[in-house]
Structures are given as C-alpha cells and as structure tokens.
Coordinates of C-alpha atoms in Angstrom, one line a residue:
X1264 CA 2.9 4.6 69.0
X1265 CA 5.9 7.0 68.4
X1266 CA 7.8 6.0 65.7
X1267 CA 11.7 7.2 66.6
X1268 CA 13.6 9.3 64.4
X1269 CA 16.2 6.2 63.6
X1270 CA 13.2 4.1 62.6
X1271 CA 12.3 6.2 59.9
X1272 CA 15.5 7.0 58.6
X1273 CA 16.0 3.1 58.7
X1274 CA 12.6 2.9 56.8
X1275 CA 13.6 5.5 54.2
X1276 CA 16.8 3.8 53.0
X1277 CA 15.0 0.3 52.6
X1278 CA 12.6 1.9 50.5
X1279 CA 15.2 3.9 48.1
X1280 CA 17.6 0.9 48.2
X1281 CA 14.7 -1.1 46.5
X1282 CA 14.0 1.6 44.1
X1283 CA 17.3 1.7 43.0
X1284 CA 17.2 -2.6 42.7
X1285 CA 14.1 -2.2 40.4
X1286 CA 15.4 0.9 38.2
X1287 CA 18.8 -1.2 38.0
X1288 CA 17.6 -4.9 37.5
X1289 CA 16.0 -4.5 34.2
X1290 CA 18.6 -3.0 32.2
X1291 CA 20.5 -6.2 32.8
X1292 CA 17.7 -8.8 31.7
X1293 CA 17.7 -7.9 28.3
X1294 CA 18.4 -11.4 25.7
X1295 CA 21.4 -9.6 23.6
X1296 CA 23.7 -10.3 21.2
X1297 CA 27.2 -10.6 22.0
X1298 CA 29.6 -8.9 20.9
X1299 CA 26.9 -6.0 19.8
X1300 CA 28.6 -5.0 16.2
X1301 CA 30.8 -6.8 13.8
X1302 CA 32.0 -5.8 10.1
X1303 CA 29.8 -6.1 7.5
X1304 CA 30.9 -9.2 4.6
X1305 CA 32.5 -11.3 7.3
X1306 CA 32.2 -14.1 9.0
X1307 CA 31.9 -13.7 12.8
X1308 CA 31.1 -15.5 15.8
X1309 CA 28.4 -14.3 18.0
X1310 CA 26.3 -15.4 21.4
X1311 CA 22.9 -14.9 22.5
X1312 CA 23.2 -14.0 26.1
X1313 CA 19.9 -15.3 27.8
X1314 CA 19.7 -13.8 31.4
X1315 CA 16.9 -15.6 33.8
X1316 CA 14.6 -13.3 35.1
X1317 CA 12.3 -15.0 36.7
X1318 CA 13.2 -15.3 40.9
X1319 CA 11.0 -19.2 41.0
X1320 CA 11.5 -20.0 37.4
X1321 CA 14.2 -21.6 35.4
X1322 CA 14.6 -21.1 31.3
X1323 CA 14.4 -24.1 29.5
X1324 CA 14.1 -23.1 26.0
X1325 CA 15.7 -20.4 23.6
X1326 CA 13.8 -19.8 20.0
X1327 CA 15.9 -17.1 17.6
X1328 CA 14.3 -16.3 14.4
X1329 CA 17.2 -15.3 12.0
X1330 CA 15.8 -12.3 9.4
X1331 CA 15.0 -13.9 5.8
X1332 CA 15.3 -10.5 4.2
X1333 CA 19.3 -10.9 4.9
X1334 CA 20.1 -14.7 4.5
X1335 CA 23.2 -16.1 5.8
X1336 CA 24.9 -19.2 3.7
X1337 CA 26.5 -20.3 6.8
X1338 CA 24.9 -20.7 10.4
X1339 CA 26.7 -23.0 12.6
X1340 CA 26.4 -23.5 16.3
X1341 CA 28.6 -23.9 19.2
X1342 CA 28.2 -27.2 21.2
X1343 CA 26.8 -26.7 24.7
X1344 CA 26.7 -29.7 27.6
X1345 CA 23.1 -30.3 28.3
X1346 CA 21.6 -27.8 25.2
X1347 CA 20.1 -29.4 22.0
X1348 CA 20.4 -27.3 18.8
X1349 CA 18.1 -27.6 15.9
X1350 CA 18.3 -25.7 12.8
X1351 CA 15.7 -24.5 10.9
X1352 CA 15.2 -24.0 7.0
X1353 CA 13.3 -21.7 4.7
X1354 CA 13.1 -21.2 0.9
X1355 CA 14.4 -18.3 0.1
X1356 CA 12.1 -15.6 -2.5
X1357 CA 15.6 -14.4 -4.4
X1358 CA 18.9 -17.1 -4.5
X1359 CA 21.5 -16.1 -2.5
X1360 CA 25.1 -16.1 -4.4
X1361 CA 27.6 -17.7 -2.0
X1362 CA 30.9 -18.9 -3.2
X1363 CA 29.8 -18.9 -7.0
X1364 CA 26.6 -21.1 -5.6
X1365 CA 23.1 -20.4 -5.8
X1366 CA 21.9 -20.7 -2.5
X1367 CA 18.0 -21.6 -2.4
X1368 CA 16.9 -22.0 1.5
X1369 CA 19.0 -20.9 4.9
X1370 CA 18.8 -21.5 8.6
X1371 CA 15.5 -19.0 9.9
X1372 CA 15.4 -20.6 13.1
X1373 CA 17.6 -22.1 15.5
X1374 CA 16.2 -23.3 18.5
X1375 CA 18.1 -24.3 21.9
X1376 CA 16.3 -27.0 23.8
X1377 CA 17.8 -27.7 27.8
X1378 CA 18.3 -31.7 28.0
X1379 CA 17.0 -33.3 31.2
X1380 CA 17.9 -31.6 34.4
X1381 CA 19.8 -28.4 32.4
X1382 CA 18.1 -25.3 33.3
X1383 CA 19.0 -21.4 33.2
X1384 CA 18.2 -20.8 36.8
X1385 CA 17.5 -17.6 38.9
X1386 CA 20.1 -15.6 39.5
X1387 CA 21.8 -17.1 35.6
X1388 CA 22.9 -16.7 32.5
X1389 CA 23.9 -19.0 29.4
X1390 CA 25.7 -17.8 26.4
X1391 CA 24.5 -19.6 22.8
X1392 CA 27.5 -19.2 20.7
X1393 CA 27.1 -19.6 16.4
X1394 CA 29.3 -18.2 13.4
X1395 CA 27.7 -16.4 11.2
X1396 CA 28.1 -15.6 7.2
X1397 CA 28.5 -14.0 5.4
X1398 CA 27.4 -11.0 6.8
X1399 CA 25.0 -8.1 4.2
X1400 CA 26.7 -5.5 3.3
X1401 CA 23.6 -3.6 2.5
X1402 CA 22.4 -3.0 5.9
X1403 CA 23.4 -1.5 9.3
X1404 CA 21.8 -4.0 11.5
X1405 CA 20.2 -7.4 11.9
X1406 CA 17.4 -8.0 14.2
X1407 CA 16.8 -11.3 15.5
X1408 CA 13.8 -11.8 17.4
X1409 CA 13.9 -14.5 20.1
X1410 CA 11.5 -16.6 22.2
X1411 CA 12.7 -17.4 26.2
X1412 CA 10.6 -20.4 27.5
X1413 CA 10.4 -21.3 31.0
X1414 CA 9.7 -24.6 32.8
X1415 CA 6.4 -23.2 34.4
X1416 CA 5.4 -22.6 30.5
X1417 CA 5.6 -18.3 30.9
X1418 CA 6.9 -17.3 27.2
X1419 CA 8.5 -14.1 27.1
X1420 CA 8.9 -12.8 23.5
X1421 CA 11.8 -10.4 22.9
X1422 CA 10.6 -9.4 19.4
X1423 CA 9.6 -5.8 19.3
X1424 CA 11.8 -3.9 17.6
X1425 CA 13.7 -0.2 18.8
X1426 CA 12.6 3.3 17.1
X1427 CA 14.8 5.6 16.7
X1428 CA 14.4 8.7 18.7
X1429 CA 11.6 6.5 20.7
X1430 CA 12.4 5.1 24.0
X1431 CA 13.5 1.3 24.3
X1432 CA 10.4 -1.0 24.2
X1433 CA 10.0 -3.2 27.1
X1434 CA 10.7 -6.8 25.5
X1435 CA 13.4 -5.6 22.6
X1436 CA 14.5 -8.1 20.0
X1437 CA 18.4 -8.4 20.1
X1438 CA 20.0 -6.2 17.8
X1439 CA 23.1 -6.5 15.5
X1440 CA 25.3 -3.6 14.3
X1441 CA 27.3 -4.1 10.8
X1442 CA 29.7 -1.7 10.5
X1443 CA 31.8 -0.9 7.5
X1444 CA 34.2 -3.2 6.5
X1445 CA 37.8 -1.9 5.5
X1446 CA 38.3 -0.8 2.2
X1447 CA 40.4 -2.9 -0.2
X1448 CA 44.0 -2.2 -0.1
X1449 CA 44.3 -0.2 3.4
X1450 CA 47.6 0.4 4.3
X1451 CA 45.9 -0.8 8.1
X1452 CA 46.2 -3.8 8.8
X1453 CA 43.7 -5.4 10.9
X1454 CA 41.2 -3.1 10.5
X1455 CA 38.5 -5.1 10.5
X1456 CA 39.3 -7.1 13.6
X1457 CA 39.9 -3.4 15.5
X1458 CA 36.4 -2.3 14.1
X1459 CA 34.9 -5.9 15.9
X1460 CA 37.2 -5.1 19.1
X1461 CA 35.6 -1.9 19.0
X1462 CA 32.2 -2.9 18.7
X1463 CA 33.1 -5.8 22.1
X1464 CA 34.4 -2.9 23.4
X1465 CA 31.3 -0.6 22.9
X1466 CA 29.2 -3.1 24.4
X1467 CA 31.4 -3.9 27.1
X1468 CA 31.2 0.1 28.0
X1469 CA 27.7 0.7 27.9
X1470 CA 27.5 -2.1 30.7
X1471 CA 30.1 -0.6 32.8
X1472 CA 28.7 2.5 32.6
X1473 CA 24.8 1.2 33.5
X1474 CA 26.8 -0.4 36.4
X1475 CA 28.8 2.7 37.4
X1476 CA 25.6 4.5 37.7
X1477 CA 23.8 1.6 39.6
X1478 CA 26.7 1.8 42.1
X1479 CA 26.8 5.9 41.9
X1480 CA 23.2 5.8 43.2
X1481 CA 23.4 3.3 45.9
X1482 CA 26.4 5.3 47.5
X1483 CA 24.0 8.5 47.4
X1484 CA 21.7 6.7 49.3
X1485 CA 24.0 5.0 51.8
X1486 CA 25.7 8.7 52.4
X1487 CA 22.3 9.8 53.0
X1488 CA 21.6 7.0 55.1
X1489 CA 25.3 8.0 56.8
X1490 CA 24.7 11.5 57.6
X1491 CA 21.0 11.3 58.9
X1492 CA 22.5 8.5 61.7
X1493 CA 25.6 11.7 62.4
X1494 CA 23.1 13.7 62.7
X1495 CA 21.2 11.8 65.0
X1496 CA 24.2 11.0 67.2
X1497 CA 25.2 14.4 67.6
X1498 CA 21.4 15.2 68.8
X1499 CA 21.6 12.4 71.5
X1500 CA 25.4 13.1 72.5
X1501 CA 23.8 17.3 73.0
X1502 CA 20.9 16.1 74.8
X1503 CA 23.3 13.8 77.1
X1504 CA 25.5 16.3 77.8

C-alpha cells in the first residue's frame, strides 16, 4: 500500500513532537529547593518542590536528609492541609554555638507523610516550606538528599550528588547555594535581601529559559510541519491546473 506524501509528513511531526516531550519533560521533574540560593549566616525560608513523575502513580511520601557536617539550630516547618511532619534528631560529633548555647543534636531528617486521601498526583506538584538557621558560613552549598515515595511503593532516591565539569546525574540531590552575606557596615542597605532576590530570580530564569527553548523547538517543528503541507498544496494546486 502507498503511503501518501501528507501521511508521512503527518508521521514525521508526531514523531519529533514526542522527542521534543521526552528531551523537555525531565528537566522539570527534578525535587529542588526553592528559592535555589540564600546568604550565608541567615535565617531563610525555603521549599522543597516535589514534582510527580509518575503518569499512574501518586507521591505519598517525602524523606529529606539535612547534612550533619553543617548543623542548623533551628529547623521549623510550614503547616500543610493533609501533610504530617516529623522531625528528626541526631547527636552532633562537635557542639554547635547558637545564641551563646551549646547545641548538642539537630533536626537530620524531616519527613512529610500524606494523611488519608492527600496525594501528589500526575500531572502535580506540592511545595514543603521550612525556615532554616542559621545558615554556615563556611560553605557554598548544602546538599540535601531526599527520598520521593509513591503509593504503588516505587522509591525514587534523589541523592547523587552534581560534579563539577561532569554532566547532571540522573536522580540529583537538591542543591543549596550560600552566597556571601553583606559585609558589616555597607553603606547598602538591603543587601542581603537583594542577594536572596537574586538567587529567586536566578532560579526563576534558568526555568524560563529551559521553557523558552522547549517552546523554540516545538515551533521549529510545527514550521516544518507548515511548510512541508505549502509545499504539498502547491504540488496538488500545479497538478490541478
């Protein structure tokens, strides 16, 4: 059977439309941390977005380790309808020094469990908000790594931690960026909220940007798609006449 020429242009664009699905979908499923950077020796509230990747699948259950080798004195979470939070403890090796205190233990694990009929569904997101503090001021980043349960018992663990200079691993752990906090005395003030606005709006860019690329692609492929059927009707309107 003869396949017509419109058939397999109609064929091709399926086909790339779903490549470009596949390449786009991932960089969206990520578990991240929300706003990506904050100022190092504050406080600061933060949220693990949890995206459901899964299309039968719904997540029931969020496990985030908090790293030992930077303690926090404070870890408080948000209330959320439907979501139980437990916290965690863990003697610490060295005290930590918070407000004149010795500090001997701090949260290392908060876990987010979904109350009867609460579910992250396909297609969903939930945000797990907690304030955090005070942040190190002797490191650039904090890694959390974080288990996503699901209600058919699949376990994805984002815990593998980015290389620099390597690619992105497939399950990363969400990452944390401290940046330098403003030095005592500057003349600016709110600079340390304007270094947090521009870590939001860092992360805020880098999505836009994966999006305006997603979108960039698609219209390459529906242009194709447009000037293969011109082509087409010109061929049948010459034939015709």
């Amino acid at each position: 059977m003869r396949i017509s020429p419109a058939r397999r242009l109609a064929a091709a664009a399926t086909v790339a439309a779903a490549s470009v699905l596949a390449l786009a979908g991932p960089a969206f499923a990520h578990v991240t941390v929300q706003p990506g950077s904050t100022p190092q020796g504050g406080y600061s509230a933060v949220a693990f977005r949890v995206p459901n990747e899964s299309d039968t699948a719904s997540t029931v259950k969020l496990e985030v380790n908090l790293p030992l080798d930077h303690p926090m004195a404070s870890v408080r979470t948000q209330p959320i309808p439907g979501w139980t939070a437990t916290l965690e403890k863990s003697k610490l090796d060295k005290p930590l020094k918070s407000h004149g205190k010795d500090i001997t233990e701090a949260v290392s694990k908060i876990t987010w469990t979904a109350d009867a009929g609460t579910k992250i569904g396909p297609g969903q997101y939930q945000d797990f908000s907690v304030s955090l503090g005070a942040m190190p001021t002797d490191t650039e980043k904090l890694t959390f790594k974080a288990l996503q349960t699901y209600d058919n018992g699949d376990v994805v663990r984002w815990i593998d931690e980015t290389k620099d200079g390597q690619p992105e691993p497939a399950k990363p752990a969400p990452v944390l960026t401290l940046t330098k906090a403003a030095a005592a005395g500057d003349h600016h003030a709110g600079s340390a909220d304007a270094a947090k606005d521009q870590g939001a709006d860092h992360t805020a860019t880098s999505s836009d940007d994966s999006t305006a690329r997603t979108l960039g692609v698609v219209g390459i492929v529906v242009g194709v798609i447009g000037a293969g059927l011109g082509v087409l009707g010109l061929r049948r309107k010459s034939s015709a006449s």
